[in-house]
Amino acid sequence: MKSKFTWIFTLLLAFFIQFSFAQEKTVTGVVTGDDGLPIPGVAVTAGAQTVQTDMEGKYTITANVGQNITFAYVESVKVVKVGADSTYNVTIEANEIQEVVIGGYRTTSRTTSNVAVTTITAETIEGRPNVSFVQSLQGQIPGLNISTGSGSPGSSNTTVILRGLGSLNGNTEPLYVIDGVPSNLLNFRSINANDIASVSVLKDAGATSVYGNRGANGVIVVKTKRGKFEQPLTVRYSGVTGFTTLQKNRYNIMDGHQLLTLERLKGVGQGAGMTDAEIAASPSTNWRDVFFQTGISQDHNLSFSQGSANTNSFTSIGYFKQEGIVPSTDIQRISVRSNFTGKSDNGKFNYTTNLYGGYSRRNELEQESRSDINGNVLQNPLQGMLSSLTYLDPANYQSGQQLFDEYGQPGFGITPYMLMDYIKNIYNRYEEVKLLFNGSASYEITNDLTFGVTGGIDYTNSRRVFARLPQSYLAIVSADAAGYPEYPGLETQSSYRDFGFNGNTKLNYVKVFGEKHTIDASLLTEYYKAHYQSHAFTTTGLNDRTYSPGAGTGFVPFNPNTPNLFRPTISASELKAGLFSYFGIFDYDYGQRFGAGFSVRRDASYRFDDKNQWGTFWSASARWNIDKEAFMQGENRFFTELKLRGSIGTSGNQNIAGESPYAGPNVTRTLYATTNGYGNQPGIVVGQIGNPTAQWETTQQANVGIDFVVKKKFRGTFDVYRKYTQDLYQTFPQSAVNGSYGVLANVGNMENRGVEALLAYDIFDTDDFKLTVSANGSYNQNRLKNMPGDGVQYLGDVQIQANDQVAYQYFTVKYAGVNPANGNSLFYTKEGSLTEAPTLDDRVATGKSPIPVYQGGFGFQADYKGFFASAQFTFVADVWRFDNDLSSLQDPTNIGIFPVSTDMDRAWTLDNPTTDIPSIYATNTASEALSDRFLRNSSYLRLKYASVGYNVPGKYLDDTFLSSVRIYAQAENFLTWSKWRGFDPESNGASTFGGYPTPRVFSFGVDVQF
Amino acid sequence: MKNLKKIFLFAVIAGALYSCDDAYDIVQEGEYQEANAFRTISDMNLALVEIYDNISNESEIAFTSVFTDEAAIASENGGQNLEEYRHQLFATNSYASGIWAQHYAAINYINRLIAGSENIVLDENSPTFTDDQAEKSRILAEARTLRAYCTLQLLTFYSTNLKDDSALGVIISDHVPPTLPNLEELPRSTNLECFNFINADLDYADENLSNATVTTTVTKALVLGIRARMAAYRGHYTEALGFANDAIDERTTGGAAAAAQGLALASVYPDIWTDQNNNAEQILTLLRPTGKSGIVGNWFFNEANLTGGPFLDMDRNLYAELTENSRDVRQQVFIGATSLIADNYATVFDYRNEDIIVIGKYPGTPDDNLPLNNNLKPMRTVEMHFIRAEAQIAAGDLAGARTSINRVRRARNTGVTTNAQLNPAVTTPAAVDDMDISAANFDTPQEAWQVVLDERRRELCFEGHRYIDLKRLGADAGVLGIQRYERDCAPYSACDLPITDPRFTLPIPNDELNGNSVIRNQQNPGY
């Protein structure tokens, strides 16, 4: 152990020898706005010293070479590093924070950044009616694909993939770093998005490699809002009220009369043998009105920020509530944040603390956490609209007991009533406490050398209470079947506590040599340790007189005379995870014309065997600021900025068994476990067969990019990259004699290649009228390499992983249409002939996958005399998913049991032999499961976000206590264009079957400051 | 001053590095490594308990019922088992995959027990040495019998032709396979090699089994029963007859009246299926108490009755066979009392919803509050009587075979109330022998084979036999294929499956082929 660190100290000593070469000088300059006019009153800070610009925007300050000068004005902050020059004229734009490039463990100016980073700021996140800020990023960042699999309020079912899939079995989500502390958060429902100042997405190896063990899928750096020094108290209130509704679908479900008529034709179900008059007299129900609702959402935030000479603070209080579009689902959250910054009088010692506490409570459907009941018409109300016969009358349901008395055991015929009861009487509530405490301190030992520490605690406590209430139909039915009708119901309580600590120490050395050579070097260590505990119990048998969900009352005690009744089941777990790293970063700049950066990181993971425990990750990056060259200068130069940059490097993924740091905590060891054996006697069995060779997944990435600004009006970024993930930890197929068909092992590689672009153009930029249009897009090609076995692995019947092909590729029999002779489905054999009975051998590779190839967004922002409007479109293309809901609505064997689409009116008959819908008597519809008949293009273009509003001009507020007032209206998921017929083409799954659609949200907001 | 700063700095950095190895040298609480798993005989017993829990023929029962002609698509079917019902049988089929995996998992556990037992060295000077040694051998004998059972089940479903010793059998797994990076890939052995492997395990069991007679664990009768079944499947009927007789003898000395030759009278028979009697006719009973998988769920969503969500019901042709004779106790037991029987079933408009024959063989144990659970009965003495009959036909003793069949039929006759009346040689009132097979049915060997096949269908339905029975006896019996009722199968184009169809052997599952390259060119024909 000790020997591994020897060389750190050696290096440190080398730095110590060069203390005390500080070069102090006077720096002057002018601060102007992007309109070219000087800005007075900008706070200019260098170390301990803060001055303000005068009426002409001029400042004078003493600073050291290599030191940062901070320019702060209202919401804008700009940092300039003092180099050889003594004059720094600064332009602050409306959205100046983009000029700061937030990188790994350090922040650089845009000019001296070598890496691929995209930053977006508060205004594109604030006030949007999304529980998680991640959803608001969609379509704003090239290369970042965000897909939401569930619209349930507070759902964690959102997939974030940067530059293509990075792993098959392991974690694919980027690392989130909040205020400098890596977080093991997997969802952000408990974080208040209104506290966020900026989100930066680190993409290339130059930026992510320093995150070593967790950086392989990219890094998302989140900064929360802070106060400023020398700032009077500012109070801000913002409030948003919204309405969430179901998006449209084009399934065209038959109404009651159509359905009965079809049933009569086929001679099945209730319609069999009915007369016209009977059909006409039957009810016709639109189950959409029963199983979906308009939800109301509210978001209120109050924040205070202020600063004195040596301290500043930001405090916010938030309340958020959103009702889901499915009755009984909602989330409420309260949150408090307190960010504090302080420094010593001489400016050498700086510290910050960030305290956040959030509490959220949400009611969810059980389906949200159980995909096995997606198709369950007794337990998934999301099937309610798609699977309820439209001639049934909702008035037939009154209560669970009434339903049981009248209809007895469950049957498909009472689907809607069972689900109405489910919504009413199944209780599934989660409560989550989230605490994020972190802080940092730094001390300038000399003018060149700074020592800093950062530490953070990430704490989550979650509790779930799930109950089949005693009055629920499901409880009554189960109790009757198992013989305890007097005490129906069950309750499950489960809770977990997740505690993570992350600590960094950093020694930073900045030095300018010979006026033009600047080096910035850091040595760091990182320590991470996490503890997880959980426990759960389920008890059956509730006494409805005393029972209340979660209260622990009304549990019927176990009685030895009825050994199979009222037996509680219990479980508990405890897990630990940890990482340790030491690493170095070195940056070199030559007169802001050239620059290079290097990093190397050694990481130890708790998960691997001794010989694989440590991994080494490195990166190198370089830039050429072409605009700084003499030949690019001149009065009317075309490029105001032009930079070429490139990077190459590696990063690792130690979360090989899944997103969680706790997944697969001992995969290297063969372990025995105590079991509930034969006849419920205790037994032992090999619970895990170890793989001592398990190791890191390593991603190597090369990136070349250009950043440019043309005539100060047109800005853009292009990037080209290749990512290569080696040693994918995935199921290595093995013979069943080993006890199972697969063992997880590091086999196979995966390649992602792509291009990204981000462009923005200020069409108008006057005092009265501003109009900016922007667009971004990316293309990513994914290919598997060196897959195990013979290079092909089958995932179920219709997907494969094959060499040199896209991951999760669909592998299906080609559907040929309807046989005009008999109305059965026809398929192509592998050889291309037609068959009614395809086999597995007839499947062919489609080249299609559920992961989009193209994605991006475009939009505009306009501002006219205080009125503003913005729109943001997002698109994804070349993405394919199975529409199993549609399959069910076009399945002739469902006639009489479930509703079908009016598409069935086109079904094959002798008189209608040429059609796309098989006969209602078709006998081979089961074969369609192997085919691509319901594999649909779910590409879409969507008006993801639109807003209009009014900023009350300052002159109207002069006589009031208010300093700014803004009112606006906005829409989320407003319009969608897609071939997909279901509720929502956006999803992270390969198929849709009874899922929770993402809603459309309209909202109104007000924002006042005083 | 500068030195002080250095000292301060070093102190902080050293503090940060101090004890950092606790971040990555982590063993989770409660890890129990394999090297410690087997230390005493009681550890072996614990492992044996879990092995028993992994022995099952439930998947074979479920698959056979829906793939052959025992079950049909019922009113509450929302797509369940349609693939199997329509004979859409591919190498990815979940039953093909599951049956293979489940038996090899059990065998893997058995091999680990055998390997672990070698770590347990008994103290020769201990006063309990002899007992300990016997106990250790007894545990291994039970485990090896179960390994033989699993291997034979695999052969039954995956070997193309058990009568051909040189045909491909299954993989012989007789040791703990090495883990990564030294994974093994084993080929299929021939049937003969598999039979020899099974026999070696059974020979060991013969020598070391105790005289226990509780059918919920391995008994000597089970060893004999496995031998008899294997010999019959191989067509070695002389051997089969001997083993079947021995198994019956072994079973009857264990308590059941010898006169009944191990058969239960009709008055007791229902208790076998309601699990009130685990000892009546069973050779092996596998307990399925609370918390264990419920076999009823293979045909019903909630409960074994008409309103319990039947997604599969009984094929009407099987129903017809069961209802041939009103005294046949099997119709009361196997056909659910809540069945919805349409008198005009042949013409009724909505046949699927108006003629629902509830499968009653596994009624659950609602009295024990377990509506979906029933014990499994992988082997019963009645099977030995059928094997005896088959052997007699094969030897040309048609009269003897008729006697054997009639003994079974009398046992199922509600008019027969004493063990003595089971003997077909005994002259009895009409009420007793009206179920007897007449000599006319046994005129030719083919007729005799057909009677045996039909009787096996009646008696052993929903016990996982029909698939292999059609395949191995169909040709001799002149039965060309499955015998589904037309109105059950026609809407699914699923009425015909000739016994010569390759789908009467399961495919080597795709999952196995993925991980085992040497078996890839040993796939069964037709897949």
PDB file of N, CA, C and O in Angstrom, chain A residues 1 16 409 412 482 527 564 576 578 613 666 669 672 675-678 680 735-737 741 797 840 897 923, chain B residues 9 22-24 28 31-32 50 76 90 92 97 100 108 216 287 290 292 303 307 349 352 368-369 493 512:
ATOM      1  N   MET A   1       0.829  -1.203   0.000  1.00  0.00           N
ATOM      2  CA  MET A   1       0.000   0.000   0.000  1.00  0.00           C
ATOM      3  C   MET A   1       0.860   1.248   0.000  1.00  0.00           C
ATOM      4  O   MET A   1       0.754   2.119  -0.856  1.00  0.00           O
ATOM      5  N   PHE A  16       7.594  21.907  -4.592  1.00  0.00           N
ATOM      6  CA  PHE A  16       7.874  22.772  -3.446  1.00  0.00           C
ATOM      7  C   PHE A  16       9.143  23.591  -3.640  1.00  0.00           C
ATOM      8  O   PHE A  16       9.265  24.680  -3.136  1.00  0.00           O
ATOM      9  N   GLN A 409     -64.488 -14.221  -9.393  1.00  0.00           N
ATOM     10  CA  GLN A 409     -63.060 -14.177  -9.655  1.00  0.00           C
ATOM     11  C   GLN A 409     -62.753 -13.308 -10.886  1.00  0.00           C
ATOM     12  O   GLN A 409     -63.640 -13.029 -11.686  1.00  0.00           O
ATOM     13  N   PHE A 412     -61.269 -11.599 -18.033  1.00  0.00           N
ATOM     14  CA  PHE A 412     -60.990 -10.521 -18.975  1.00  0.00           C
ATOM     15  C   PHE A 412     -62.213  -9.646 -19.189  1.00  0.00           C
ATOM     16  O   PHE A 412     -62.092  -8.469 -19.483  1.00  0.00           O
ATOM     17  N   ALA A 482     -57.691 -18.018  -1.027  1.00  0.00           N
ATOM     18  CA  ALA A 482     -56.812 -18.666  -0.057  1.00  0.00           C
ATOM     19  C   ALA A 482     -57.498 -18.922   1.267  1.00  0.00           C
ATOM     20  O   ALA A 482     -56.880 -19.472   2.192  1.00  0.00           O
ATOM     21  N   TYR A 527     -11.319  10.108  -2.690  1.00  0.00           N
ATOM     22  CA  TYR A 527     -11.719   8.998  -1.821  1.00  0.00           C
ATOM     23  C   TYR A 527     -13.232   8.923  -1.868  1.00  0.00           C
ATOM     24  O   TYR A 527     -13.921   9.941  -1.745  1.00  0.00           O
ATOM     25  N   ASN A 564     -50.219 -21.569   6.862  1.00  0.00           N
ATOM     26  CA  ASN A 564     -49.957 -20.941   5.569  1.00  0.00           C
ATOM     27  C   ASN A 564     -50.564 -19.548   5.450  1.00  0.00           C
ATOM     28  O   ASN A 564     -50.528 -18.949   4.391  1.00  0.00           O
ATOM     29  N   LYS A 576     -21.557  -2.250   0.894  1.00  0.00           N
ATOM     30  CA  LYS A 576     -20.577  -1.171   0.945  1.00  0.00           C
ATOM     31  C   LYS A 576     -19.930  -1.052  -0.432  1.00  0.00           C
ATOM     32  O   LYS A 576     -19.782  -2.046  -1.140  1.00  0.00           O
ATOM     33  N   GLY A 578     -16.700   1.350  -2.584  1.00  0.00           N
ATOM     34  CA  GLY A 578     -15.667   2.360  -2.385  1.00  0.00           C
ATOM     35  C   GLY A 578     -14.698   2.436  -3.553  1.00  0.00           C
ATOM     36  O   GLY A 578     -14.577   1.517  -4.361  1.00  0.00           O
ATOM     37  N   GLN A 613      -7.485  -4.756  -9.533  1.00  0.00           N
ATOM     38  CA  GLN A 613      -8.056  -3.711  -8.700  1.00  0.00           C
ATOM     39  C   GLN A 613      -7.753  -2.300  -9.213  1.00  0.00           C
ATOM     40  O   GLN A 613      -8.611  -1.440  -9.213  1.00  0.00           O
ATOM     41  N   ASN A 666     -19.569  -8.367  -5.270  1.00  0.00           N
ATOM     42  CA  ASN A 666     -18.553  -9.398  -5.017  1.00  0.00           C
ATOM     43  C   ASN A 666     -18.535 -10.406  -6.157  1.00  0.00           C
ATOM     44  O   ASN A 666     -18.426 -11.606  -5.928  1.00  0.00           O
ATOM     45  N   ARG A 669     -16.148 -13.547  -6.495  1.00  0.00           N
ATOM     46  CA  ARG A 669     -16.072 -14.661  -5.546  1.00  0.00           C
ATOM     47  C   ARG A 669     -17.262 -15.626  -5.675  1.00  0.00           C
ATOM     48  O   ARG A 669     -18.392 -15.199  -5.890  1.00  0.00           O
ATOM     49  N   TYR A 672     -21.719 -19.088  -1.163  1.00  0.00           N
ATOM     50  CA  TYR A 672     -22.879 -19.886  -0.782  1.00  0.00           C
ATOM     51  C   TYR A 672     -23.875 -19.024  -0.025  1.00  0.00           C
ATOM     52  O   TYR A 672     -23.510 -18.035   0.602  1.00  0.00           O
ATOM     53  N   THR A 675     -30.772 -20.798   2.056  1.00  0.00           N
ATOM     54  CA  THR A 675     -31.998 -20.757   1.266  1.00  0.00           C
ATOM     55  C   THR A 675     -33.170 -21.314   2.046  1.00  0.00           C
ATOM     56  O   THR A 675     -33.012 -21.977   3.065  1.00  0.00           O
ATOM     57  N   ASN A 676     -34.323 -21.032   1.501  1.00  0.00           N
ATOM     58  CA  ASN A 676     -35.543 -21.672   1.971  1.00  0.00           C
ATOM     59  C   ASN A 676     -35.705 -22.915   1.104  1.00  0.00           C
ATOM     60  O   ASN A 676     -36.139 -22.843  -0.025  1.00  0.00           O
ATOM     61  N   GLY A 677     -35.292 -24.052   1.631  1.00  0.00           N
ATOM     62  CA  GLY A 677     -35.185 -25.246   0.816  1.00  0.00           C
ATOM     63  C   GLY A 677     -36.448 -26.088   0.784  1.00  0.00           C
ATOM     64  O   GLY A 677     -37.562 -25.601   1.017  1.00  0.00           O
ATOM     65  N   TYR A 678     -36.230 -27.361   0.484  1.00  0.00           N
ATOM     66  CA  TYR A 678     -37.329 -28.315   0.297  1.00  0.00           C
ATOM     67  C   TYR A 678     -38.213 -28.353   1.531  1.00  0.00           C
ATOM     68  O   TYR A 678     -37.732 -28.479   2.654  1.00  0.00           O
ATOM     69  N   ASN A 680     -39.667 -26.058   2.922  1.00  0.00           N
ATOM     70  CA  ASN A 680     -39.384 -24.882   3.749  1.00  0.00           C
ATOM     71  C   ASN A 680     -38.386 -25.141   4.863  1.00  0.00           C
ATOM     72  O   ASN A 680     -38.354 -24.438   5.868  1.00  0.00           O
ATOM     73  N   SER A 735     -22.445 -23.266 -21.030  1.00  0.00           N
ATOM     74  CA  SER A 735     -23.304 -24.440 -21.002  1.00  0.00           C
ATOM     75  C   SER A 735     -24.083 -24.486 -19.692  1.00  0.00           C
ATOM     76  O   SER A 735     -23.600 -24.061 -18.644  1.00  0.00           O
ATOM     77  N   ALA A 736     -25.296 -25.035 -19.763  1.00  0.00           N
ATOM     78  CA  ALA A 736     -26.139 -25.126 -18.580  1.00  0.00           C
ATOM     79  C   ALA A 736     -25.536 -26.022 -17.505  1.00  0.00           C
ATOM     80  O   ALA A 736     -25.965 -25.966 -16.355  1.00  0.00           O
ATOM     81  N   VAL A 737     -24.564 -26.836 -17.864  1.00  0.00           N
ATOM     82  CA  VAL A 737     -23.977 -27.693 -16.824  1.00  0.00           C
ATOM     83  C   VAL A 737     -23.296 -26.855 -15.746  1.00  0.00           C
ATOM     84  O   VAL A 737     -23.051 -27.327 -14.648  1.00  0.00           O
ATOM     85  N   TYR A 741     -27.139 -20.462 -17.926  1.00  0.00           N
ATOM     86  CA  TYR A 741     -26.716 -20.328 -19.313  1.00  0.00           C
ATOM     87  C   TYR A 741     -25.677 -19.241 -19.524  1.00  0.00           C
ATOM     88  O   TYR A 741     -25.158 -19.093 -20.621  1.00  0.00           O
ATOM     89  N   ASP A 797     -36.413 -13.613 -28.802  1.00  0.00           N
ATOM     90  CA  ASP A 797     -36.633 -14.127 -30.150  1.00  0.00           C
ATOM     91  C   ASP A 797     -36.298 -13.125 -31.243  1.00  0.00           C
ATOM     92  O   ASP A 797     -36.026 -13.517 -32.364  1.00  0.00           O
ATOM     93  N   LEU A 840     -37.735 -19.762 -36.802  1.00  0.00           N
ATOM     94  CA  LEU A 840     -36.654 -18.889 -36.350  1.00  0.00           C
ATOM     95  C   LEU A 840     -35.603 -18.715 -37.437  1.00  0.00           C
ATOM     96  O   LEU A 840     -34.942 -17.681 -37.506  1.00  0.00           O
ATOM     97  N   ILE A 897     -62.753 -10.498 -26.497  1.00  0.00           N
ATOM     98  CA  ILE A 897     -62.112 -10.429 -25.182  1.00  0.00           C
ATOM     99  C   ILE A 897     -61.664  -9.006 -24.878  1.00  0.00           C
ATOM    100  O   ILE A 897     -61.891  -8.491 -23.793  1.00  0.00           O
ATOM    101  N   THR A 923     -55.549 -17.671 -38.642  1.00  0.00           N
ATOM    102  CA  THR A 923     -55.149 -18.694 -37.674  1.00  0.00           C
ATOM    103  C   THR A 923     -53.670 -18.621 -37.323  1.00  0.00           C
ATOM    104  O   THR A 923     -53.195 -19.395 -36.509  1.00  0.00           O
TER     105      THR A 923
ATOM    106  N   LEU B   9       0.861  20.887   5.183  1.00  0.00           N
ATOM    107  CA  LEU B   9       0.403  20.295   3.937  1.00  0.00           C
ATOM    108  C   LEU B   9       0.568  18.778   3.935  1.00  0.00           C
ATOM    109  O   LEU B   9      -0.349  18.028   3.588  1.00  0.00           O
ATOM    110  N   ASP B  22      -9.373   1.230   2.913  1.00  0.00           N
ATOM    111  CA  ASP B  22     -10.725   0.800   3.311  1.00  0.00           C
ATOM    112  C   ASP B  22     -11.741   1.149   2.239  1.00  0.00           C
ATOM    113  O   ASP B  22     -12.869   0.691   2.277  1.00  0.00           O
ATOM    114  N   ALA B  23     -11.331   1.960   1.264  1.00  0.00           N
ATOM    115  CA  ALA B  23     -12.256   2.298   0.186  1.00  0.00           C
ATOM    116  C   ALA B  23     -12.315   1.213  -0.872  1.00  0.00           C
ATOM    117  O   ALA B  23     -13.268   1.151  -1.625  1.00  0.00           O
ATOM    118  N   TYR B  24     -11.283   0.378  -0.929  1.00  0.00           N
ATOM    119  CA  TYR B  24     -11.345  -0.622  -2.006  1.00  0.00           C
ATOM    120  C   TYR B  24     -11.078  -2.050  -1.553  1.00  0.00           C
ATOM    121  O   TYR B  24     -11.315  -2.976  -2.304  1.00  0.00           O
ATOM    122  N   GLN B  28     -18.055  -7.841   1.544  1.00  0.00           N
ATOM    123  CA  GLN B  28     -19.383  -7.543   2.070  1.00  0.00           C
ATOM    124  C   GLN B  28     -19.673  -8.409   3.295  1.00  0.00           C
ATOM    125  O   GLN B  28     -19.194  -9.533   3.411  1.00  0.00           O
ATOM    126  N   GLU B  31     -20.591 -12.689   3.610  1.00  0.00           N
ATOM    127  CA  GLU B  31     -20.152 -13.526   2.493  1.00  0.00           C
ATOM    128  C   GLU B  31     -19.712 -14.890   3.021  1.00  0.00           C
ATOM    129  O   GLU B  31     -18.934 -14.980   3.965  1.00  0.00           O
ATOM    130  N   TYR B  32     -20.207 -15.932   2.382  1.00  0.00           N
ATOM    131  CA  TYR B  32     -19.925 -17.297   2.827  1.00  0.00           C
ATOM    132  C   TYR B  32     -19.273 -18.013   1.646  1.00  0.00           C
ATOM    133  O   TYR B  32     -19.933 -18.370   0.679  1.00  0.00           O
ATOM    134  N   GLU B  50     -31.612 -28.318  -0.332  1.00  0.00           N
ATOM    135  CA  GLU B  50     -31.778 -27.392  -1.455  1.00  0.00           C
ATOM    136  C   GLU B  50     -31.826 -28.148  -2.788  1.00  0.00           C
ATOM    137  O   GLU B  50     -32.512 -27.743  -3.723  1.00  0.00           O
ATOM    138  N   GLU B  76     -60.336 -17.823 -20.710  1.00  0.00           N
ATOM    139  CA  GLU B  76     -59.582 -16.691 -20.170  1.00  0.00           C
ATOM    140  C   GLU B  76     -58.187 -16.598 -20.786  1.00  0.00           C
ATOM    141  O   GLU B  76     -57.286 -16.019 -20.190  1.00  0.00           O
ATOM    142  N   PHE B  90     -39.469 -23.800 -31.341  1.00  0.00           N
ATOM    143  CA  PHE B  90     -38.153 -23.461 -31.853  1.00  0.00           C
ATOM    144  C   PHE B  90     -37.116 -23.670 -30.751  1.00  0.00           C
ATOM    145  O   PHE B  90     -37.457 -23.888 -29.597  1.00  0.00           O
ATOM    146  N   THR B  92     -35.561 -21.574 -29.326  1.00  0.00           N
ATOM    147  CA  THR B  92     -35.628 -20.542 -28.291  1.00  0.00           C
ATOM    148  C   THR B  92     -36.809 -20.765 -27.359  1.00  0.00           C
ATOM    149  O   THR B  92     -37.042 -19.963 -26.467  1.00  0.00           O
ATOM    150  N   SER B  97     -35.802 -24.483 -23.200  1.00  0.00           N
ATOM    151  CA  SER B  97     -34.685 -23.880 -22.486  1.00  0.00           C
ATOM    152  C   SER B  97     -34.770 -24.169 -20.988  1.00  0.00           C
ATOM    153  O   SER B  97     -33.777 -24.490 -20.336  1.00  0.00           O
ATOM    154  N   TRP B 100     -34.185 -28.001 -19.783  1.00  0.00           N
ATOM    155  CA  TRP B 100     -32.753 -28.302 -19.878  1.00  0.00           C
ATOM    156  C   TRP B 100     -31.995 -27.638 -18.726  1.00  0.00           C
ATOM    157  O   TRP B 100     -31.233 -28.273 -18.005  1.00  0.00           O
ATOM    158  N   ASN B 108     -25.846 -29.752 -11.223  1.00  0.00           N
ATOM    159  CA  ASN B 108     -24.700 -28.948 -10.775  1.00  0.00           C
ATOM    160  C   ASN B 108     -24.640 -28.901  -9.246  1.00  0.00           C
ATOM    161  O   ASN B 108     -23.570 -29.074  -8.653  1.00  0.00           O
ATOM    162  N   THR B 216     -41.677 -38.752   0.144  1.00  0.00           N
ATOM    163  CA  THR B 216     -41.281 -37.368  -0.142  1.00  0.00           C
ATOM    164  C   THR B 216     -39.774 -37.223  -0.290  1.00  0.00           C
ATOM    165  O   THR B 216     -39.279 -36.144  -0.570  1.00  0.00           O
ATOM    166  N   LEU B 287     -42.794 -32.176  -2.402  1.00  0.00           N
ATOM    167  CA  LEU B 287     -43.627 -31.267  -1.616  1.00  0.00           C
ATOM    168  C   LEU B 287     -43.602 -29.864  -2.209  1.00  0.00           C
ATOM    169  O   LEU B 287     -42.560 -29.370  -2.615  1.00  0.00           O
ATOM    170  N   THR B 290     -46.349 -23.825   1.092  1.00  0.00           N
ATOM    171  CA  THR B 290     -46.444 -22.379   0.904  1.00  0.00           C
ATOM    172  C   THR B 290     -45.078 -21.797   0.539  1.00  0.00           C
ATOM    173  O   THR B 290     -44.035 -22.259   0.996  1.00  0.00           O
ATOM    174  N   LYS B 292     -43.659 -21.990  -2.327  1.00  0.00           N
ATOM    175  CA  LYS B 292     -43.057 -22.687  -3.470  1.00  0.00           C
ATOM    176  C   LYS B 292     -43.961 -22.542  -4.696  1.00  0.00           C
ATOM    177  O   LYS B 292     -45.136 -22.222  -4.576  1.00  0.00           O
ATOM    178  N   GLU B 303     -57.086 -19.857  -9.519  1.00  0.00           N
ATOM    179  CA  GLU B 303     -57.656 -20.960  -8.764  1.00  0.00           C
ATOM    180  C   GLU B 303     -58.119 -22.026  -9.750  1.00  0.00           C
ATOM    181  O   GLU B 303     -58.495 -21.692 -10.869  1.00  0.00           O
ATOM    182  N   THR B 307     -64.175 -20.076 -12.392  1.00  0.00           N
ATOM    183  CA  THR B 307     -64.020 -18.632 -12.230  1.00  0.00           C
ATOM    184  C   THR B 307     -62.596 -18.252 -11.823  1.00  0.00           C
ATOM    185  O   THR B 307     -62.313 -17.091 -11.589  1.00  0.00           O
ATOM    186  N   PHE B 349     -72.566 -22.001 -30.652  1.00  0.00           N
ATOM    187  CA  PHE B 349     -71.975 -20.917 -31.430  1.00  0.00           C
ATOM    188  C   PHE B 349     -70.611 -20.491 -30.873  1.00  0.00           C
ATOM    189  O   PHE B 349     -69.604 -20.488 -31.561  1.00  0.00           O
ATOM    190  N   ARG B 352     -65.756 -21.765 -27.461  1.00  0.00           N
ATOM    191  CA  ARG B 352     -64.657 -21.512 -26.522  1.00  0.00           C
ATOM    192  C   ARG B 352     -65.163 -21.023 -25.165  1.00  0.00           C
ATOM    193  O   ARG B 352     -64.593 -21.357 -24.128  1.00  0.00           O
ATOM    194  N   ASP B 368     -55.718 -25.688   2.849  1.00  0.00           N
ATOM    195  CA  ASP B 368     -54.488 -25.215   3.488  1.00  0.00           C
ATOM    196  C   ASP B 368     -54.154 -23.794   3.043  1.00  0.00           C
ATOM    197  O   ASP B 368     -53.016 -23.352   3.175  1.00  0.00           O
ATOM    198  N   ASN B 369     -55.149 -23.119   2.469  1.00  0.00           N
ATOM    199  CA  ASN B 369     -54.974 -21.746   2.018  1.00  0.00           C
ATOM    200  C   ASN B 369     -53.964 -21.609   0.884  1.00  0.00           C
ATOM    201  O   ASN B 369     -53.332 -20.579   0.734  1.00  0.00           O
ATOM    202  N   SER B 493     -55.378 -23.685 -36.335  1.00  0.00           N
ATOM    203  CA  SER B 493     -54.696 -24.551 -37.311  1.00  0.00           C
ATOM    204  C   SER B 493     -53.743 -25.490 -36.605  1.00  0.00           C
ATOM    205  O   SER B 493     -52.574 -25.577 -36.965  1.00  0.00           O
ATOM    206  N   GLU B 512     -28.172 -23.093 -24.830  1.00  0.00           N
ATOM    207  CA  GLU B 512     -27.055 -24.018 -24.665  1.00  0.00           C
ATOM    208  C   GLU B 512     -26.102 -23.901 -25.856  1.00  0.00           C
ATOM    209  O   GLU B 512     -24.885 -23.865 -25.692  1.00  0.00           O
TER     210      GLU B 512
END
